[in-house]
Short mmCIF file of N, CA, C and O in Angstrom, two decimals:
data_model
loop_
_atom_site.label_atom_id
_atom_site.label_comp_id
_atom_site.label_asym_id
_atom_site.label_seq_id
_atom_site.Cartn_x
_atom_site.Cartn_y
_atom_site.Cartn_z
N UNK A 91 1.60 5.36 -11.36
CA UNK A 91 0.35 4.71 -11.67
C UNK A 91 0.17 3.50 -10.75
O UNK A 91 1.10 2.74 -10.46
N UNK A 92 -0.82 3.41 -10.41
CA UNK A 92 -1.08 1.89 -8.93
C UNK A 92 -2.41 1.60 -9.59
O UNK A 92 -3.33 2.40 -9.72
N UNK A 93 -2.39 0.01 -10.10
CA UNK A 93 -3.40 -0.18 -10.16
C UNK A 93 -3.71 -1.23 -9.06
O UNK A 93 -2.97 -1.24 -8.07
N UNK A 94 -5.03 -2.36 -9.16
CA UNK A 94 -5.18 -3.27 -7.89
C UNK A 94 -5.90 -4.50 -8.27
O UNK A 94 -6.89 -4.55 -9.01
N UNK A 95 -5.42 -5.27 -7.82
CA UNK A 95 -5.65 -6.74 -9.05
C UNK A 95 -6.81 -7.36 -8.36
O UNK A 95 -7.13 -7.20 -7.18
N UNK A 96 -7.42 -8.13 -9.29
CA UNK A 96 -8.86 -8.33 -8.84
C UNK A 96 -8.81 -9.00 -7.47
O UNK A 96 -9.51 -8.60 -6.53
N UNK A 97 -8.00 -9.96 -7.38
CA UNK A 97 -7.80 -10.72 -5.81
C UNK A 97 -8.05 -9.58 -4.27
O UNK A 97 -8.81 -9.73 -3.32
N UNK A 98 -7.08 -8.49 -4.58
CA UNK A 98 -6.99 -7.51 -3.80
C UNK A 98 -8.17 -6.89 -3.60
O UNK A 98 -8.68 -6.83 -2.48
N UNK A 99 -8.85 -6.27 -4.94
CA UNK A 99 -9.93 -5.65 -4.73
C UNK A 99 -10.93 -5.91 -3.94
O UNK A 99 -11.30 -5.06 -3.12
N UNK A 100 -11.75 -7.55 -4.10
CA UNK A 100 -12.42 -8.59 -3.84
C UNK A 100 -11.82 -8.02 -1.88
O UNK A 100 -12.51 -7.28 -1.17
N UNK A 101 -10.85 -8.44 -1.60
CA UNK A 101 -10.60 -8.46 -0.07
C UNK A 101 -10.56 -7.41 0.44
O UNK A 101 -10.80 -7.48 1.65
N UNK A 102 -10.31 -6.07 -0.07
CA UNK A 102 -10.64 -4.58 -0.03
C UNK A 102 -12.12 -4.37 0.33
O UNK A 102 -12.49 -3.74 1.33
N UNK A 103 -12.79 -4.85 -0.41
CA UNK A 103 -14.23 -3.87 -0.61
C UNK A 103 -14.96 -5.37 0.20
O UNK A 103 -16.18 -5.52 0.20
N UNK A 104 -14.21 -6.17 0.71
CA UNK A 104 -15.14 -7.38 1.94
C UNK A 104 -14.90 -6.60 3.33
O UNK A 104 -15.81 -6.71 4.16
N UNK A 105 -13.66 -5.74 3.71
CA UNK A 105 -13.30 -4.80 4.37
C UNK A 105 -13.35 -3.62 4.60
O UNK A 105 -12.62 -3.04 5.40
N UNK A 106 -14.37 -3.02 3.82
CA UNK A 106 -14.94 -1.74 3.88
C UNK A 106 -14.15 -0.62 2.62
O UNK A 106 -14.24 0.61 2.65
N UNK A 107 -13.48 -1.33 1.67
CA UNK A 107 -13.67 -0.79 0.81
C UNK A 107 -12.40 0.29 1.22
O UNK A 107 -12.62 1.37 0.67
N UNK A 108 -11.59 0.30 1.72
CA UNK A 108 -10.29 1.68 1.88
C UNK A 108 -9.55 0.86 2.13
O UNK A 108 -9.90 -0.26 2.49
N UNK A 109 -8.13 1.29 2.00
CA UNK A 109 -6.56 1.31 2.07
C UNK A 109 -5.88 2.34 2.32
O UNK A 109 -6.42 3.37 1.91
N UNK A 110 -4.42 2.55 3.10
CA UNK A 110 -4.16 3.24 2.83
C UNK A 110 -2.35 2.54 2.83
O UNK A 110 -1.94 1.63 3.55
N UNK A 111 -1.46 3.42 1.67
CA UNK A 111 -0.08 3.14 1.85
C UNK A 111 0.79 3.43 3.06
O UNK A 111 0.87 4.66 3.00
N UNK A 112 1.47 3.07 4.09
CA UNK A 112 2.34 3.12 5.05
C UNK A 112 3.41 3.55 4.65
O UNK A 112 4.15 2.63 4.29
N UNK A 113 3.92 4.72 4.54
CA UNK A 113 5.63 4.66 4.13
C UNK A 113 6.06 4.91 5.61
O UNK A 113 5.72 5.83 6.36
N UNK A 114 6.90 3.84 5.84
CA UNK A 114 7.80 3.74 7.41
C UNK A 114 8.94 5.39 7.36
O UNK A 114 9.36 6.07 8.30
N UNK A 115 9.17 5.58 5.62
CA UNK A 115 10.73 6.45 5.83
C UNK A 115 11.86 5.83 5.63
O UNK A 115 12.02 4.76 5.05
N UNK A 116 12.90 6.74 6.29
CA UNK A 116 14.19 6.00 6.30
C UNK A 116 14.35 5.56 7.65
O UNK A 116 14.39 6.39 8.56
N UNK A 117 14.49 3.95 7.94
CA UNK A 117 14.60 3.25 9.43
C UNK A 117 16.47 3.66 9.55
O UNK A 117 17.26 3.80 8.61
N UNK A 118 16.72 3.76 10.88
CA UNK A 118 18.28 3.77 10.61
C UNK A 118 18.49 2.81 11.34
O UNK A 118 17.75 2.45 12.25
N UNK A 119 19.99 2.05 10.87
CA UNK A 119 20.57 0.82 11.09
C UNK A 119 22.13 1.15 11.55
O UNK A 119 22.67 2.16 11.09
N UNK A 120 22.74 0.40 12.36
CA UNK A 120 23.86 0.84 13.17
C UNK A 120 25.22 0.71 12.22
O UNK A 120 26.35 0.55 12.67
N UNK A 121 24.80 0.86 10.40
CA UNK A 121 25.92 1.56 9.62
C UNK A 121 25.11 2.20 8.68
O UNK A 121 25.56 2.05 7.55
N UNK A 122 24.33 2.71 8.72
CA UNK A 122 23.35 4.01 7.82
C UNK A 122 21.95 3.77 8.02
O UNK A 122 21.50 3.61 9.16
N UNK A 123 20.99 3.73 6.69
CA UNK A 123 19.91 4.40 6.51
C UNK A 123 19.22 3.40 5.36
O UNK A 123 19.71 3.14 4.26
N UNK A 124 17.97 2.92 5.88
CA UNK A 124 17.01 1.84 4.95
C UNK A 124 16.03 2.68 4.35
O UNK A 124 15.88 3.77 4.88
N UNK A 125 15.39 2.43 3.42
CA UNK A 125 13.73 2.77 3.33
C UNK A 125 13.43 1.47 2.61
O UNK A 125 13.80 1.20 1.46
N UNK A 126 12.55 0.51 3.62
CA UNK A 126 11.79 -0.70 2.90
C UNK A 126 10.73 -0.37 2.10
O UNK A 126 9.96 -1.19 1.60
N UNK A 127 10.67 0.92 1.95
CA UNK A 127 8.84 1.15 1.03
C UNK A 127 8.12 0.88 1.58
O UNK A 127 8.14 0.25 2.64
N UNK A 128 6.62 1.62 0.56
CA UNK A 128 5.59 1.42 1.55
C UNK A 128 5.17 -0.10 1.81
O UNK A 128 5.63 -1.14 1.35
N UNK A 129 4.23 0.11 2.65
CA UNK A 129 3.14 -1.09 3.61
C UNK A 129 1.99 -1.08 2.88
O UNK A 129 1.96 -0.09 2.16
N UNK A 130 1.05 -1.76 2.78
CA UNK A 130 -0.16 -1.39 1.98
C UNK A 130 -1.35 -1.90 3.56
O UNK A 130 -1.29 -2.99 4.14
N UNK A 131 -2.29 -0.79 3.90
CA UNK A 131 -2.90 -1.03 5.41
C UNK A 131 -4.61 -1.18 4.74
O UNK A 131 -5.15 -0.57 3.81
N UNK A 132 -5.10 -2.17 5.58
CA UNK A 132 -6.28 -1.88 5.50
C UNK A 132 -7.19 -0.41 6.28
O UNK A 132 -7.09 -0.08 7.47
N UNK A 133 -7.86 0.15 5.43
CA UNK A 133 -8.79 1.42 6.62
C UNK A 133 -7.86 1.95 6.42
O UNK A 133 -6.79 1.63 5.91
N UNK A 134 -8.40 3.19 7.01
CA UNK A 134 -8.08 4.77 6.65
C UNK A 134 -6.85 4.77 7.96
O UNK A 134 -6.67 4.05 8.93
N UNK A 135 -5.95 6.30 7.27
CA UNK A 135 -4.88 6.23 7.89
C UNK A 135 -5.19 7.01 9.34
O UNK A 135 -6.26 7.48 9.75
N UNK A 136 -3.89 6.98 9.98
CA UNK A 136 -4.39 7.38 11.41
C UNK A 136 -4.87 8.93 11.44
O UNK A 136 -5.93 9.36 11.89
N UNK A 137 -3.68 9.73 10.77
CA UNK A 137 -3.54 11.09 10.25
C UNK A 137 -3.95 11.01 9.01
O UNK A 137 -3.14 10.48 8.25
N UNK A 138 -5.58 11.59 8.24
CA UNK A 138 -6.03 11.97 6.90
C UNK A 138 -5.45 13.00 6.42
O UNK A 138 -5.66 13.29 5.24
N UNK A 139 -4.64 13.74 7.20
CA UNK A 139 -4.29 14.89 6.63
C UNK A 139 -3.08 15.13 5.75
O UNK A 139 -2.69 15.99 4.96
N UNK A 140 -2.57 13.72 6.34
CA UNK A 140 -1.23 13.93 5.82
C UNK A 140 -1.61 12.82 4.59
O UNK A 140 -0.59 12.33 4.10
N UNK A 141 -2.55 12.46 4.15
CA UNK A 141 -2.67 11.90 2.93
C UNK A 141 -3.81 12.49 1.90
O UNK A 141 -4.74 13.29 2.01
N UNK A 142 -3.22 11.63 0.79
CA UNK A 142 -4.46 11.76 -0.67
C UNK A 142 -5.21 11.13 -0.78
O UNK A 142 -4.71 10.01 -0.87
N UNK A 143 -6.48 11.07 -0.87
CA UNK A 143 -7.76 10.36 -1.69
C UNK A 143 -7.62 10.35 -2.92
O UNK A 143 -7.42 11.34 -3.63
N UNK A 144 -7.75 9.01 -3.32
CA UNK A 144 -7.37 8.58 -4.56
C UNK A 144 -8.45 7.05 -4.89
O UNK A 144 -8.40 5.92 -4.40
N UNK A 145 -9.12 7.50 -5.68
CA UNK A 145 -10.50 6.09 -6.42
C UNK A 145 -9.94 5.37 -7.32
O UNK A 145 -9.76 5.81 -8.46
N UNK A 146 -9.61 4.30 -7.01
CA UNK A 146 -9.00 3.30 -7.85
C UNK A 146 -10.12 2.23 -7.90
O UNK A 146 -10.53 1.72 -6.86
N UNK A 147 -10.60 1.90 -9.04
CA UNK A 147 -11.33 0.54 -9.66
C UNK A 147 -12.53 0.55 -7.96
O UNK A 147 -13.03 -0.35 -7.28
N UNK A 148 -12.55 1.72 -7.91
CA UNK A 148 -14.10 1.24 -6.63
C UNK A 148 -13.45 1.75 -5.04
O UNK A 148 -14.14 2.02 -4.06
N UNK A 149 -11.93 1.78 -5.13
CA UNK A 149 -11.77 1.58 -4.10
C UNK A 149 -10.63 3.18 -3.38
O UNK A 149 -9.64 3.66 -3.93
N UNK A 150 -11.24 3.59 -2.12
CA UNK A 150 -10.57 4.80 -1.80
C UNK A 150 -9.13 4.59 -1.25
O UNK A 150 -8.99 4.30 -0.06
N UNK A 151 -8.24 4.70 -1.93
CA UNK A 151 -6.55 4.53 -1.73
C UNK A 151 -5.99 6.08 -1.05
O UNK A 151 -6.30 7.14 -1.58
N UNK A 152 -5.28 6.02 -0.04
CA UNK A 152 -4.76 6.85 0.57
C UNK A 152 -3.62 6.57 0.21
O UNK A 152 -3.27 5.39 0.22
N UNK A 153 -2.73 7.57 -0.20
CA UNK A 153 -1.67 8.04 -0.52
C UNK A 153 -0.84 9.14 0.32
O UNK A 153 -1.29 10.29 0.42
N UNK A 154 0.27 8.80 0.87
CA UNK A 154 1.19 9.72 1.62
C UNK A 154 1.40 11.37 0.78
O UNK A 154 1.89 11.36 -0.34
N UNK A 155 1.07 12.44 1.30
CA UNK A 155 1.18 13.33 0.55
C UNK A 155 2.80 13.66 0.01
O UNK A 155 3.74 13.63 0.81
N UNK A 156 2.99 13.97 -1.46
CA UNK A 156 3.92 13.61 -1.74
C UNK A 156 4.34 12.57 -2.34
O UNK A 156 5.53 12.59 -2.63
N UNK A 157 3.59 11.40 -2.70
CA UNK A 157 4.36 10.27 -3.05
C UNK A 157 3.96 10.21 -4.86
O UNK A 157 2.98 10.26 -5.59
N UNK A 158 5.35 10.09 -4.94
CA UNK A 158 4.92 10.30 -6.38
C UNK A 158 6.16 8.57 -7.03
O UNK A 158 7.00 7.95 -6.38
N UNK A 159 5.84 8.44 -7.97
CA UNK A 159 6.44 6.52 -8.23
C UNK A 159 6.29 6.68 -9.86
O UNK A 159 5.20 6.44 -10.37
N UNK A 160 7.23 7.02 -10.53
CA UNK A 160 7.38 6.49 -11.89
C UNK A 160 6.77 5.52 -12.68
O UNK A 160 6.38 5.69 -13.84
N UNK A 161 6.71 4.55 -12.08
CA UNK A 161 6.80 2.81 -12.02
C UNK A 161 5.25 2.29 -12.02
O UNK A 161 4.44 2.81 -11.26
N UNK A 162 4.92 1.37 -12.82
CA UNK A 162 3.87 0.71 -12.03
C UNK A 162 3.81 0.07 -11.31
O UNK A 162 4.62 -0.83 -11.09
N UNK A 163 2.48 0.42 -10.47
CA UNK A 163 2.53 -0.51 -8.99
C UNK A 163 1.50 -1.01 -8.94
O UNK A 163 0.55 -0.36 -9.37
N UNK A 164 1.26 -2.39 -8.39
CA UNK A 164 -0.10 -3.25 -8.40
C UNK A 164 -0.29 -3.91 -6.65
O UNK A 164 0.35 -4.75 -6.01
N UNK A 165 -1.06 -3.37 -6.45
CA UNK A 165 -1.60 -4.02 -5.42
C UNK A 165 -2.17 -5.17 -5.28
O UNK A 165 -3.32 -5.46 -5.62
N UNK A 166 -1.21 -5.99 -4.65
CA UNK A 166 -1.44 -7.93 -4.86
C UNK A 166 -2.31 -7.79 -3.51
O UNK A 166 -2.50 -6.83 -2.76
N UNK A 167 -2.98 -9.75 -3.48
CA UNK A 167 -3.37 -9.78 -2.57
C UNK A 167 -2.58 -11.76 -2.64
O UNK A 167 -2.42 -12.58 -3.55
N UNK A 168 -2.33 -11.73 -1.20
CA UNK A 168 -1.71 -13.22 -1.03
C UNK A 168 -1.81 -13.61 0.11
O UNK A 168 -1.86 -12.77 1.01
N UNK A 169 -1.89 -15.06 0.45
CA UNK A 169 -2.48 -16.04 1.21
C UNK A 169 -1.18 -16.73 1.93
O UNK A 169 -0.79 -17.66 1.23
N UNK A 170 -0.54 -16.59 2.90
CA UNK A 170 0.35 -17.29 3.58
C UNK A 170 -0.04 -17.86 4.61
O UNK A 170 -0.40 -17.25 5.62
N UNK A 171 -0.02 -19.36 4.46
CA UNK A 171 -1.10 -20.27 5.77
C UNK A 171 -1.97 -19.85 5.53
O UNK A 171 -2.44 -19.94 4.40
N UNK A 172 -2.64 -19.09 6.72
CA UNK A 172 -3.84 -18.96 6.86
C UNK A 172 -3.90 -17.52 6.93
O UNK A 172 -4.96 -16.89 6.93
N UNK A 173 -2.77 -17.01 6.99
CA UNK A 173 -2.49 -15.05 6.90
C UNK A 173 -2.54 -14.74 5.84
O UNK A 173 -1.68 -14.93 4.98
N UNK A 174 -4.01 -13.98 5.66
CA UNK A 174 -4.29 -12.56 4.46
C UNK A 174 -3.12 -11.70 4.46
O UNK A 174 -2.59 -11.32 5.50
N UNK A 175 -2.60 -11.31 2.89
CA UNK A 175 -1.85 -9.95 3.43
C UNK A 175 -2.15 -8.95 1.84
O UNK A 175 -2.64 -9.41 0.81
N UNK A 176 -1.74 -7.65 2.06
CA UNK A 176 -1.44 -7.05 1.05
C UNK A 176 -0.49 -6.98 0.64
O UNK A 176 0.40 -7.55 1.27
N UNK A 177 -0.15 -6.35 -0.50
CA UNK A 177 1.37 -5.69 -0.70
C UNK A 177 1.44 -5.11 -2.27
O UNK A 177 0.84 -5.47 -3.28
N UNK A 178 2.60 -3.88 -2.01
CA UNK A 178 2.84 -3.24 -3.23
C UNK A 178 3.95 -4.27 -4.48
O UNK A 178 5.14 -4.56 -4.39
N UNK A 179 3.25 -4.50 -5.20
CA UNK A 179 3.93 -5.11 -6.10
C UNK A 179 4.89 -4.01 -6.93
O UNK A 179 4.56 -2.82 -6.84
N UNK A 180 6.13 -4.40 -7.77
CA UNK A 180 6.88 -3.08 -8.10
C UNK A 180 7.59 -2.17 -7.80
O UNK A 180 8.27 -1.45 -8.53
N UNK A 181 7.43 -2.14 -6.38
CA UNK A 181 8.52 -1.28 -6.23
C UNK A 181 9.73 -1.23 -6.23
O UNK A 181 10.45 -2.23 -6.32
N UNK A 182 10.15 -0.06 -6.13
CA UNK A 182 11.73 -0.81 -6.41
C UNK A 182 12.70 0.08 -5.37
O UNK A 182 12.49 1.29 -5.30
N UNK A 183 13.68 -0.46 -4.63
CA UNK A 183 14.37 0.40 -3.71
C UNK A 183 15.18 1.45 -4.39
O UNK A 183 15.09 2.66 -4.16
N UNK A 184 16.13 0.77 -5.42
CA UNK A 184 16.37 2.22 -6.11
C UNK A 184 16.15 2.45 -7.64
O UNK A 184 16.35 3.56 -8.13
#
């Protein structure tokens, strides 16, 4: 379940209203294997194909096909300096 907190929304739909999640994968590191989780991107992904359309509270969320999350997840929105950012709130590495 992903929902998207009003802050986020507000900066979403001043931006045309889409997102889509980034999952990087597993990065490898010179003694195994990371997955930082997803990225949360403004605008549509590069490849549509390889994602889901998904209407959340107004707004079209792309989803990696496949991604499925137990957990709730909230899409924050936060202010560092003067850098906008997104991010998946909740997740959890394992």
């Amino acid at each position: 379940m992903i929902e998207i907190a009003a802050a986020a929304r507000e900066y979403v739909l001043k931006r045309g209203g889409c997102l889509h999640l980034y999952d990087y994968g597993n990065l490898k590191l010179c003694c195994g294997q990371m997955n930082p989780g997803p990225s949360v991107r403004i605008g549509l992904p590069p490849d549509q194909t390889s994602y889901e359309c998904r209407r959340i509270d107004g707004i079209d969320v792309y989803l990696p096909n496949g991604f499925a999350y137990t957990e709730k997840l909230t899409i924050q929105f936060r202010r560092v300096l003067c850098f906008d950012d997104l991010y998946l709130d909740g997740w959890k590495l394992l």
